[in-house]
Coordinates of C-alpha atoms in Angstrom, one line a residue:
Chain A
M17 CA -6.8 24.9 -4.9
K18 CA -9.0 25.6 -1.7
E19 CA -12.2 26.0 -4.2
H20 CA -11.9 22.3 -5.6
V21 CA -12.3 20.6 -2.4
Y22 CA -15.7 19.8 -1.6
D23 CA -16.7 20.3 2.1
T24 CA -17.5 16.7 3.1
V25 CA -19.2 16.5 6.3
Y26 CA -16.5 14.5 9.0
L27 CA -18.7 12.5 11.9
R28 CA -17.3 12.1 15.2
G29 CA -17.1 8.7 16.9
K30 CA -19.5 10.3 19.4
D31 CA -22.0 10.6 16.7
F32 CA -22.2 7.1 16.6
E33 CA -22.5 5.9 20.1
E34 CA -24.8 8.8 21.3
G35 CA -27.3 8.0 18.3
N36 CA -27.3 11.8 16.6
V37 CA -26.8 9.9 13.3
L38 CA -28.6 7.4 11.4
F39 CA -27.1 4.2 10.3
E40 CA -27.7 0.7 9.1
T41 CA -26.1 -2.5 9.8
W42 CA -25.1 -5.9 8.0
D43 CA -23.6 -8.8 9.1
P44 CA -21.9 -11.0 6.2
N45 CA -23.0 -14.5 6.1
A46 CA -20.5 -16.1 4.1
R47 CA -18.3 -19.2 5.0
Y48 CA -15.7 -20.6 2.7
A49 CA -14.0 -24.1 2.4
W50 CA -10.8 -23.8 0.3
D51 CA -9.5 -27.1 -1.4
T52 CA -6.1 -26.7 -0.5
G53 CA -4.9 -27.9 -4.0
V54 CA -1.8 -29.9 -5.4
G55 CA 1.3 -28.3 -3.8
M56 CA 0.0 -26.7 -0.5
S57 CA -2.2 -30.6 0.1
R58 CA 1.5 -32.5 0.2
F59 CA 2.4 -29.6 2.7
L60 CA -0.4 -29.9 5.2
Q61 CA -0.1 -33.6 4.7
E62 CA 3.6 -33.4 5.5
L63 CA 3.3 -31.0 8.4
K64 CA 0.7 -33.8 10.2
A65 CA 4.0 -36.1 10.1
G66 CA 6.0 -33.0 11.7
R67 CA 7.9 -32.8 8.2
L68 CA 8.5 -29.6 6.4
V69 CA 8.9 -30.3 2.6
G70 CA 9.0 -28.1 -0.6
A71 CA 9.2 -28.4 -4.5
Q72 CA 12.0 -28.0 -6.3
C73 CA 11.9 -26.6 -10.5
S74 CA 14.4 -28.1 -12.9
G75 CA 14.4 -24.9 -14.6
C76 CA 15.7 -22.9 -12.4
C77 CA 16.9 -25.5 -9.8
R78 CA 14.7 -23.6 -6.8
V79 CA 14.1 -25.3 -3.8
M80 CA 10.5 -23.6 -2.8
V81 CA 8.6 -23.7 0.2
P82 CA 5.8 -23.0 0.6
P83 CA 5.8 -25.9 -2.4
R84 CA 3.9 -25.1 -5.4
M85 CA 2.5 -27.2 -8.0
F86 CA 3.7 -24.6 -10.6
C87 CA 7.2 -22.5 -10.6
E88 CA 5.8 -19.2 -11.4
H89 CA 9.8 -17.9 -12.9
C90 CA 9.9 -21.0 -15.5
F91 CA 6.0 -21.5 -15.8
L92 CA 6.6 -24.8 -15.9
P93 CA 5.4 -27.9 -13.5
T94 CA 7.7 -28.6 -10.4
D95 CA 9.5 -31.4 -10.6
A96 CA 9.2 -33.3 -7.0
F97 CA 8.8 -32.3 -3.5
V98 CA 12.1 -31.9 -1.5
P99 CA 12.6 -32.8 2.3
L100 CA 13.3 -29.6 4.3
Q101 CA 14.6 -29.3 8.1
D102 CA 12.8 -27.7 10.7
T103 CA 15.5 -25.1 11.9
G104 CA 16.2 -21.6 9.6
T105 CA 17.1 -18.4 10.3
I106 CA 15.1 -15.4 11.4
V107 CA 15.1 -12.9 8.2
T108 CA 13.0 -10.1 10.0
F109 CA 10.5 -9.9 12.5
S110 CA 8.2 -7.9 15.0
L111 CA 6.9 -7.4 18.5
C112 CA 3.4 -7.1 17.7
Y113 CA 1.3 -5.2 20.7
V114 CA -2.4 -5.2 19.2
T115 CA -4.8 -6.8 18.1
W116 CA -5.9 -6.9 14.6
D117 CA -8.6 -4.7 15.9
M118 CA -6.2 -2.4 17.3
I119 CA -6.9 -3.6 21.4
R120 CA -3.7 -3.6 23.2
I121 CA -1.8 -7.0 24.4
K122 CA 0.6 -7.1 26.9
E123 CA 3.0 -9.8 25.9
P124 CA 3.7 -9.2 22.4
Q125 CA 3.1 -11.5 19.7
I126 CA 6.3 -12.1 17.7
P127 CA 6.2 -12.9 13.5
I128 CA 8.5 -13.4 11.9
V129 CA 9.7 -14.3 8.3
V130 CA 11.9 -17.6 8.6
A131 CA 14.2 -19.2 5.8
I132 CA 14.1 -22.3 6.6
D133 CA 17.4 -24.9 5.8
G134 CA 17.5 -26.9 2.8
A135 CA 15.0 -24.6 0.7
S136 CA 17.1 -21.8 -1.7
P137 CA 18.1 -19.1 -0.5
G138 CA 15.8 -16.1 0.8
M139 CA 12.8 -18.6 0.9
G140 CA 10.7 -17.9 3.9
I141 CA 7.5 -18.4 5.7
M142 CA 6.0 -16.3 8.5
H143 CA 5.6 -17.9 11.9
L144 CA 5.6 -16.9 15.2
L145 CA 8.2 -16.7 17.9
G146 CA 8.1 -18.1 21.4
E147 CA 10.1 -19.2 24.4
I148 CA 12.5 -15.6 24.3
E149 CA 12.2 -12.4 26.0
P150 CA 11.0 -10.2 22.6
D151 CA 14.5 -7.8 23.2
A152 CA 16.5 -11.0 22.7
V153 CA 15.1 -11.2 19.0
K154 CA 17.5 -10.6 16.5
I155 CA 17.4 -11.2 13.0
G156 CA 20.0 -13.7 11.6
M157 CA 19.2 -15.4 14.9
R158 CA 18.7 -19.3 14.3
V159 CA 15.5 -21.0 15.2
Q160 CA 13.8 -24.3 14.8
A161 CA 10.1 -25.6 14.8
V162 CA 8.6 -26.5 17.8
W163 CA 5.8 -29.4 16.8
K164 CA 2.3 -29.9 18.2
P165 CA 2.1 -33.8 19.4
A166 CA 1.4 -36.0 17.0
E167 CA -2.4 -36.3 18.1
E168 CA -3.2 -32.8 18.2
R169 CA -1.9 -32.1 14.6
T170 CA -4.4 -31.6 11.7
A171 CA -2.2 -31.1 8.6
S172 CA -2.7 -27.4 9.2
I173 CA 0.4 -24.7 9.3
T174 CA -0.6 -24.5 13.6
D175 CA 1.0 -28.2 13.6
I176 CA 4.2 -25.9 14.4
A177 CA 3.3 -24.2 17.3
Y178 CA 5.4 -21.6 17.0
F179 CA 9.5 -21.5 16.3
K180 CA 11.6 -21.2 19.1
P181 CA 16.0 -19.9 19.2
L182 CA 18.0 -23.2 18.6
E183 CA 20.4 -24.1 21.1
Q184 CA 24.0 -23.5 20.9
G185 CA 25.7 -25.7 19.1
G186 CA 23.1 -27.1 16.8
S187 CA 22.7 -28.0 13.2
Q188 CA 23.1 -25.6 10.4
Chain B
M23 CA 5.9 8.7 -25.7
S24 CA 3.4 6.0 -27.0
G25 CA -0.1 7.1 -28.0
N26 CA -1.6 10.5 -28.3
R27 CA -0.5 13.1 -25.8
V28 CA -3.0 13.2 -22.9
A29 CA -2.8 16.2 -20.4
V30 CA -4.5 16.6 -16.9
V31 CA -7.3 19.6 -17.4
G32 CA -9.1 19.4 -14.1
A33 CA -8.9 17.8 -10.1
G34 CA -11.1 18.2 -7.5
M35 CA -11.4 16.4 -3.9
T36 CA -12.9 15.6 -1.2
K37 CA -12.1 16.6 2.2
F38 CA -10.2 13.4 3.7
V39 CA -12.0 12.7 7.2
R40 CA -12.1 9.4 9.6
R41 CA -15.3 9.2 9.1
A42 CA -18.2 11.1 6.0
Q43 CA -21.5 11.5 6.5
E44 CA -22.1 11.0 3.0
T45 CA -22.2 7.4 1.0
A46 CA -19.3 6.1 -0.9
K47 CA -21.5 7.1 -3.9
E48 CA -21.6 11.0 -2.4
L49 CA -18.4 11.1 -1.9
A50 CA -17.7 9.8 -5.4
W51 CA -20.1 12.9 -6.5
E52 CA -18.6 15.6 -4.7
A53 CA -15.2 14.5 -5.7
A54 CA -16.3 14.5 -9.5
S55 CA -18.4 17.1 -9.7
K56 CA -15.7 19.1 -8.2
A57 CA -12.8 18.2 -10.9
L58 CA -15.3 19.0 -13.7
E59 CA -15.7 22.9 -11.9
S60 CA -12.5 23.0 -12.1
C61 CA -12.2 23.0 -15.7
E62 CA -15.5 23.7 -16.5
M63 CA -16.6 20.9 -18.3
T64 CA -19.7 19.2 -17.6
L65 CA -20.7 15.4 -17.6
D66 CA -21.9 16.1 -21.1
D67 CA -18.2 16.7 -22.0
I68 CA -17.2 13.0 -21.1
D69 CA -16.4 10.1 -23.3
A70 CA -16.2 7.5 -20.7
V71 CA -15.6 6.9 -17.1
V72 CA -12.6 5.1 -14.8
I73 CA -13.2 3.9 -11.5
G74 CA -10.8 3.4 -8.5
T75 CA -11.8 2.2 -5.7
A76 CA -9.9 -0.4 -3.1
P77 CA -11.1 -3.9 -1.3
E78 CA -14.9 -3.8 -1.6
A79 CA -14.9 -5.4 1.8
F80 CA -14.7 -2.6 2.9
D81 CA -17.8 -1.2 1.9
G82 CA -19.3 -4.7 2.0
V83 CA -21.1 -4.1 -1.5
H84 CA -20.3 -6.2 -4.1
M85 CA -19.6 -4.9 -7.1
N86 CA -18.5 -1.7 -6.0
S87 CA -18.2 0.1 -8.6
E88 CA -21.0 -0.5 -10.4
Y89 CA -22.8 0.9 -7.3
L90 CA -20.7 3.7 -7.5
S91 CA -20.6 4.5 -11.0
D92 CA -23.8 6.9 -11.1
G93 CA -21.7 8.9 -8.5
C94 CA -18.6 9.5 -10.6
G95 CA -20.9 10.3 -13.5
G96 CA -20.4 6.9 -15.4
W97 CA -24.9 6.5 -16.4
G98 CA -25.0 5.4 -19.8
K99 CA -21.1 6.0 -20.7
P100 CA -18.5 3.4 -21.3
V101 CA -17.0 2.4 -17.3
I102 CA -14.4 0.0 -16.1
R103 CA -12.9 -0.2 -12.9
G104 CA -9.1 -0.8 -12.2
Y105 CA -8.1 -2.9 -9.0
V106 CA -4.4 -3.0 -7.6
G107 CA -4.8 -2.9 -3.7
G108 CA -3.0 0.3 -2.7
G109 CA -1.7 0.8 -6.1
T110 CA -4.9 1.6 -7.4
G111 CA -5.2 5.7 -7.4
V112 CA -2.3 5.9 -9.5
F113 CA -3.5 3.0 -11.6
S114 CA -6.6 4.6 -12.6
P115 CA -5.0 7.2 -14.2
I116 CA -2.9 5.6 -15.9
Q117 CA -6.1 3.6 -17.4
G118 CA -7.5 7.6 -18.0
W119 CA -4.1 7.8 -20.1
Y120 CA -4.8 4.6 -22.2
H121 CA -8.3 5.4 -23.2
V122 CA -7.3 8.5 -24.1
A123 CA -3.9 8.0 -25.8
S124 CA -5.0 4.9 -27.4
G125 CA -7.4 7.4 -29.4
L126 CA -10.9 5.5 -28.4
F127 CA -11.7 8.5 -26.3
D128 CA -11.0 12.1 -26.3
T129 CA -12.3 12.9 -22.5
V130 CA -12.0 11.0 -19.4
L131 CA -13.4 11.2 -15.8
V132 CA -11.3 9.5 -13.5
V133 CA -12.7 9.1 -9.9
A134 CA -11.4 7.4 -7.3
E135 CA -13.1 6.4 -3.9
E136 CA -12.8 5.0 -0.5
K137 CA -14.8 4.8 2.4
M138 CA -12.5 3.0 4.9
S139 CA -14.8 3.5 8.4
S140 CA -18.7 1.9 7.5
C141 CA -16.0 -1.7 8.1
Q142 CA -16.7 -2.7 11.9
P143 CA -15.3 -2.8 14.5
H144 CA -12.1 -1.7 12.4
P145 CA -11.0 -2.4 8.4
Q146 CA -8.3 -4.6 9.4
G147 CA -11.2 -7.5 9.3
A148 CA -11.1 -6.7 5.7
F149 CA -7.6 -6.6 4.6
L150 CA -7.0 -9.9 6.5
T151 CA -8.1 -11.8 3.4
I152 CA -5.1 -10.4 1.6
F153 CA -3.0 -13.1 3.6
D154 CA -2.6 -16.6 2.3
N155 CA -5.5 -18.9 3.3
F156 CA -4.0 -21.7 4.1
I157 CA -0.3 -21.5 5.5
E158 CA -1.0 -17.3 7.5
R159 CA -4.6 -16.9 8.0
P160 CA -4.7 -20.0 10.5
L161 CA -2.1 -18.0 12.7
E162 CA -4.8 -15.4 13.0
P163 CA -2.1 -12.2 11.5
N164 CA -2.8 -9.0 11.9
L165 CA -2.2 -6.5 8.9
L166 CA 0.8 -4.4 10.2
W167 CA 2.9 -7.7 10.5
I168 CA 3.8 -7.2 7.1
F169 CA 4.8 -3.8 7.1
A170 CA 6.4 -4.3 10.4
L171 CA 8.5 -7.4 8.9
E172 CA 9.0 -5.1 5.9
M173 CA 10.2 -2.3 8.1
N174 CA 12.2 -4.3 10.2
A175 CA 13.7 -6.0 7.4
Y176 CA 14.9 -2.5 5.9
M177 CA 16.3 -0.5 8.5
N178 CA 18.3 -4.2 9.6
R179 CA 19.6 -4.2 6.1
Y180 CA 21.2 -0.5 6.0
G181 CA 21.8 0.0 9.4
L182 CA 18.7 2.9 10.0
S183 CA 17.1 4.0 13.3
K184 CA 13.7 5.1 14.4
R185 CA 14.6 8.4 14.3
D186 CA 16.2 8.5 10.5
I187 CA 12.8 7.2 9.5
A188 CA 10.6 9.7 11.8
T189 CA 11.5 12.5 10.2
V190 CA 9.5 11.9 7.1
S191 CA 6.5 11.3 9.2
V192 CA 7.2 14.7 10.2
K193 CA 7.6 16.4 7.5
N194 CA 4.6 15.1 5.7
K195 CA 2.1 16.0 8.8
R196 CA 3.8 19.3 8.8
N197 CA 3.0 19.7 5.0
A198 CA -0.5 18.3 5.4
A199 CA -1.4 21.4 7.7
D200 CA -1.0 23.2 4.1
H201 CA -3.7 21.2 2.6
P202 CA -7.0 22.2 3.2
A203 CA -8.6 18.8 3.0
A204 CA -6.1 17.0 5.1
L205 CA -7.1 14.5 8.3
L206 CA -4.1 14.9 10.1
G207 CA -2.0 18.2 9.6
D208 CA 0.1 19.4 12.1
P209 CA 2.7 21.8 11.9
N210 CA 4.2 21.5 15.4
I211 CA 4.5 17.9 15.1
T212 CA 8.6 16.6 16.2
V213 CA 10.5 13.2 15.8
E214 CA 10.0 12.8 19.7
D215 CA 6.7 12.3 19.4
V216 CA 6.9 10.1 16.4
L217 CA 9.5 8.4 18.8
N218 CA 7.1 8.6 22.0
S219 CA 4.1 7.4 20.3
E220 CA 2.6 3.9 21.2
V221 CA 3.8 1.2 19.9
L222 CA 1.3 -1.2 17.8
A223 CA 3.6 -4.0 16.0
W224 CA 7.3 -2.8 16.5
P225 CA 9.0 -1.2 14.8
V226 CA 5.7 0.7 13.4
Q227 CA 4.7 3.1 16.1
R228 CA 1.6 4.7 16.4
L229 CA 2.7 7.9 14.6
D230 CA 4.6 5.7 11.7
V231 CA 0.9 5.0 10.7
S232 CA -1.0 6.9 8.1
P233 CA -4.6 6.8 9.2
V234 CA -8.0 5.2 8.7
T235 CA -10.0 7.7 6.2
D236 CA -13.1 8.1 3.8
G237 CA -12.4 10.2 0.9
A238 CA -12.6 10.6 -2.8
V239 CA -10.6 12.2 -5.6
A240 CA -11.5 13.1 -9.4
L241 CA -9.2 14.4 -12.8
V242 CA -10.2 14.8 -16.0
M243 CA -8.1 13.8 -18.8
C244 CA -8.3 14.5 -22.0
A245 CA -7.1 14.6 -25.7
E246 CA -4.7 17.7 -27.0
H247 CA -6.8 19.1 -29.2
V248 CA -9.7 19.0 -26.3
A249 CA -7.0 20.6 -24.1
R250 CA -5.7 23.4 -25.8
R251 CA -9.7 24.7 -26.0
V252 CA -9.9 23.6 -22.3
T253 CA -7.0 25.2 -20.4
D254 CA -3.7 27.5 -21.3
K255 CA -2.1 25.4 -18.6
P256 CA -2.5 21.7 -19.5
I257 CA -0.5 18.9 -17.7
W258 CA 0.9 16.0 -19.9
V259 CA 1.4 12.8 -19.1
E260 CA 5.0 11.9 -20.5
G261 CA 5.1 8.4 -18.6
V262 CA 3.3 5.7 -16.7
G263 CA 4.7 2.4 -15.9
W264 CA 3.6 -0.6 -13.3
S265 CA 5.1 -4.1 -12.0
L266 CA 3.8 -6.7 -10.2
D267 CA 5.8 -9.2 -8.0
S268 CA 4.9 -12.7 -6.4
A269 CA 2.3 -13.1 -3.9
Y270 CA 5.2 -15.8 -2.1
W271 CA 6.4 -12.8 -0.5
T272 CA 8.0 -14.4 1.8
N273 CA 10.3 -15.5 -0.4
R274 CA 11.5 -11.8 -1.5
D275 CA 14.0 -9.9 -0.2
L276 CA 11.8 -7.4 1.8
S277 CA 14.0 -4.7 2.2
Y278 CA 14.0 -3.4 -1.5
P279 CA 11.0 -3.0 -4.1
T280 CA 12.3 -4.3 -7.2
Y281 CA 8.3 -3.9 -8.3
V282 CA 8.6 -0.1 -8.3
E283 CA 11.6 -0.1 -10.1
E284 CA 10.7 -1.9 -12.8
A285 CA 7.4 0.4 -12.9
A286 CA 9.6 4.1 -12.6
R287 CA 11.8 2.0 -15.2
M288 CA 8.9 1.7 -17.4
A289 CA 7.4 5.1 -17.0
Y290 CA 11.1 6.8 -17.2
D291 CA 12.0 5.1 -20.7
M292 CA 8.4 6.2 -21.8
A293 CA 9.1 9.9 -20.8
G294 CA 12.4 9.8 -22.3
I295 CA 14.3 10.3 -18.6
T296 CA 17.9 9.2 -18.5
E297 CA 19.0 11.0 -15.4
P298 CA 15.5 10.4 -13.1
R299 CA 17.7 12.6 -10.0
K300 CA 17.8 15.7 -12.5
Q301 CA 15.0 15.3 -14.5
I302 CA 12.3 14.7 -12.0
H303 CA 11.4 17.8 -9.6
I304 CA 9.0 17.0 -7.4
A305 CA 7.7 13.5 -6.3
E306 CA 4.8 12.0 -4.3
P307 CA 5.9 8.3 -3.6
Y308 CA 3.2 6.8 -1.6
D309 CA 4.0 6.9 2.4
P310 CA 1.1 5.1 4.2
F311 CA 4.0 4.2 6.4
D312 CA 6.8 6.6 6.8
Y313 CA 9.8 4.0 6.2
K314 CA 7.6 3.6 2.9
E315 CA 8.4 6.9 1.2
L316 CA 12.5 6.1 1.7
H317 CA 11.8 2.8 0.6
H318 CA 9.8 3.8 -2.9
L319 CA 12.4 6.4 -3.0
E320 CA 14.9 4.1 -3.8
G321 CA 13.1 1.7 -5.8
L322 CA 12.1 5.0 -8.1
L323 CA 15.9 5.5 -8.1
L324 CA 15.7 8.9 -6.9
F325 CA 18.4 8.1 -4.1
D326 CA 20.6 5.3 -3.7
K327 CA 20.0 2.1 -1.7
G328 CA 20.2 2.9 2.0
E329 CA 20.6 6.6 1.3
A330 CA 17.2 8.2 1.2
P331 CA 16.7 8.2 5.1
R332 CA 20.6 10.5 5.3
A333 CA 18.6 12.8 2.3
A334 CA 15.9 13.2 4.5
A335 CA 17.2 14.0 7.5
D336 CA 19.8 16.8 5.6
G337 CA 16.2 18.2 4.3
V338 CA 16.9 17.2 0.3
T339 CA 13.2 16.6 0.7
Q340 CA 11.7 19.5 2.4
R341 CA 9.4 21.3 0.3
D342 CA 12.0 23.8 -0.4
G343 CA 15.0 21.2 -0.7
D344 CA 16.3 20.2 -3.4
L345 CA 13.7 17.1 -4.6
P346 CA 10.6 18.3 -2.3
V347 CA 9.0 14.7 -1.5
C348 CA 5.0 14.6 -0.7
P349 CA 4.3 18.5 -0.6
S350 CA 1.1 17.5 -0.3
G351 CA 1.7 15.8 2.9
G352 CA 1.5 12.8 1.6
L353 CA -0.7 10.1 3.2
L354 CA 0.4 10.5 6.7
G355 CA -0.9 14.0 6.7
V356 CA -3.6 14.4 4.2
G357 CA -4.8 10.9 5.0
N358 CA -5.2 7.1 3.5
P359 CA -8.4 6.6 1.7
I360 CA -6.7 3.6 -0.1
A361 CA -7.6 4.5 -4.1
A362 CA -8.2 8.2 -3.3
A363 CA -4.8 8.2 -1.6
G364 CA -2.8 7.2 -4.7
T365 CA -4.9 9.9 -6.8
M366 CA -4.4 12.4 -4.4
K367 CA -0.5 12.3 -5.6
V368 CA -1.4 12.9 -8.9
A369 CA -3.9 15.9 -8.1
E370 CA -0.8 17.3 -6.0
I371 CA 1.4 17.1 -8.7
F372 CA -1.3 18.4 -11.4
W373 CA -1.8 21.4 -9.0
Q374 CA 2.5 22.1 -8.0
L375 CA 3.0 22.1 -11.6
R376 CA 0.2 25.0 -12.5
G377 CA 1.4 26.7 -9.9
E378 CA -1.4 26.5 -8.0
A379 CA -0.8 25.0 -4.5
G380 CA -1.1 27.8 -2.7
A381 CA 0.7 27.6 0.6
R382 CA 2.1 24.2 -0.2
Q383 CA 3.6 25.3 -3.5
V384 CA 7.2 24.1 -3.7
P385 CA 9.7 27.0 -5.2
G386 CA 11.5 27.2 -8.5
K387 CA 8.3 26.7 -10.8
P388 CA 8.8 22.7 -11.1
K389 CA 8.3 21.6 -14.6
R390 CA 8.0 17.5 -13.9
G391 CA 6.6 15.5 -11.2
L392 CA 6.2 11.9 -10.3
A393 CA 3.6 10.1 -8.5
Q394 CA 3.8 6.7 -7.0
A395 CA 1.6 4.2 -5.1
W396 CA 2.0 0.7 -4.0
G397 CA -0.1 -2.2 -2.2
D398 CA -1.5 -6.0 -2.8
L399 CA 0.9 -7.7 -1.0
M400 CA 3.5 -5.5 -0.7
Q401 CA 3.6 -6.4 -4.4
V402 CA 2.8 -3.4 -6.7
G403 CA 4.2 -0.5 -7.8
T404 CA 2.2 1.9 -10.2
V405 CA 4.3 5.5 -11.4
I406 CA 2.7 8.1 -13.5
I407 CA 5.0 11.3 -14.8
L408 CA 3.5 14.2 -15.4
G409 CA 5.2 17.5 -16.9
A410 CA 3.7 21.4 -17.4

């Protein structure tokens, strides 16, 4: 099938750095302001108050986090916001040593999916883990939210600074 | 099988390169003209055009398929673009199939193109907009996170080691050494090379990941009466399937791709396949990461859950194994120009079933093969089954 492959021209990074090839550049001028919606507005508002909430569907009885205006399974409106705990269990994690544009970082960021206590099983959110040595992180580890001081909260997911390991004997 | 019979009769592609001098439109033309030439057809013979291209943010061109359409042979013809992220490369031939199966068109040119290199400093900048804009983007995520999180969930569920998974990368990069369009073929790579490569987002290391790539692939698909006229080796579409999971990815069991199983079941039903492990002779599952090949083989029901790594280690998925997997070299070896990568897999099945895969030809005259792609926020499965 060699004859069905076009002999495309391969450029090297050097070709650009040394100006051996022509190129045009452009920076997009696009800013967005997203309305946070019915389900998410309440979630963010509660974060500012230092609380996590889910939404319950009376159809399937799931308690969902992040909360939502409608249940995507039953396709019905959710019925109520329900309080959740700020503790949970690590479902999975990574130790990330690069930034998004592939620059190396020394101390890894530790993204996690954390299943939140009080929500239905497996209902997790993504966040970061702190106050732990990278090689000590384990799936199944119990964690708790570390909240920013109330005056620094802005109704954002970052009102939780990160999650940290739950002390032994902590609430289940 | 639903609808009229549809055959693939031609395929062509560009080389897959890290950065092409050609514009996106020029890449599309290179692949499209090679595909037409391969079956001795011209654009006049084509009734409609299907374009596959993934995030337009890569190109910085709004309505990218309209921009590409001239290069895809779309001038003055019915043109459509489907877009399901990384799943697009297999979804576009599915669209080509239903254009013809419906009876609406006799001949369709399917062109999938991706030029990722334009996006600076790194195409991840465009990818990041896939994260939830309220509760994920403020955490300043890195796209690698979601794959690392999924890979770790898969490894943890079945007690897999990095060594179990690295064999996939070795196999595919070695297979790609025989592909004339490949970017990262390496006949000498070893498991140790993969295990010793730079850690990016553990458990993902440099050689677990496919590269940023520019490239395009095109197919010619047509109705039976046309196929019989243009070739004595038509390759038939026997089944297609696709399914989309919830965007609430943190609410799902990441250790198993349910949406791939749903897509596969749809395609198997259509093809009348009741025992895929016996009836599928070669597979090209989507392998942007080495663990994804294994994850997808399980979702495709070709191995039991958690069993694909052992089969890979035992050589079952080698080119001369019982079920050759990614004989092309896959995304890990040939390269990963998002939408074009999936169509490359369909082209590989086409060439393999025709016995035209050259040094990559799997032994035993395979009669039926499957290609699968995956994408969006780890949520879509697209499957096509071809038969000789």
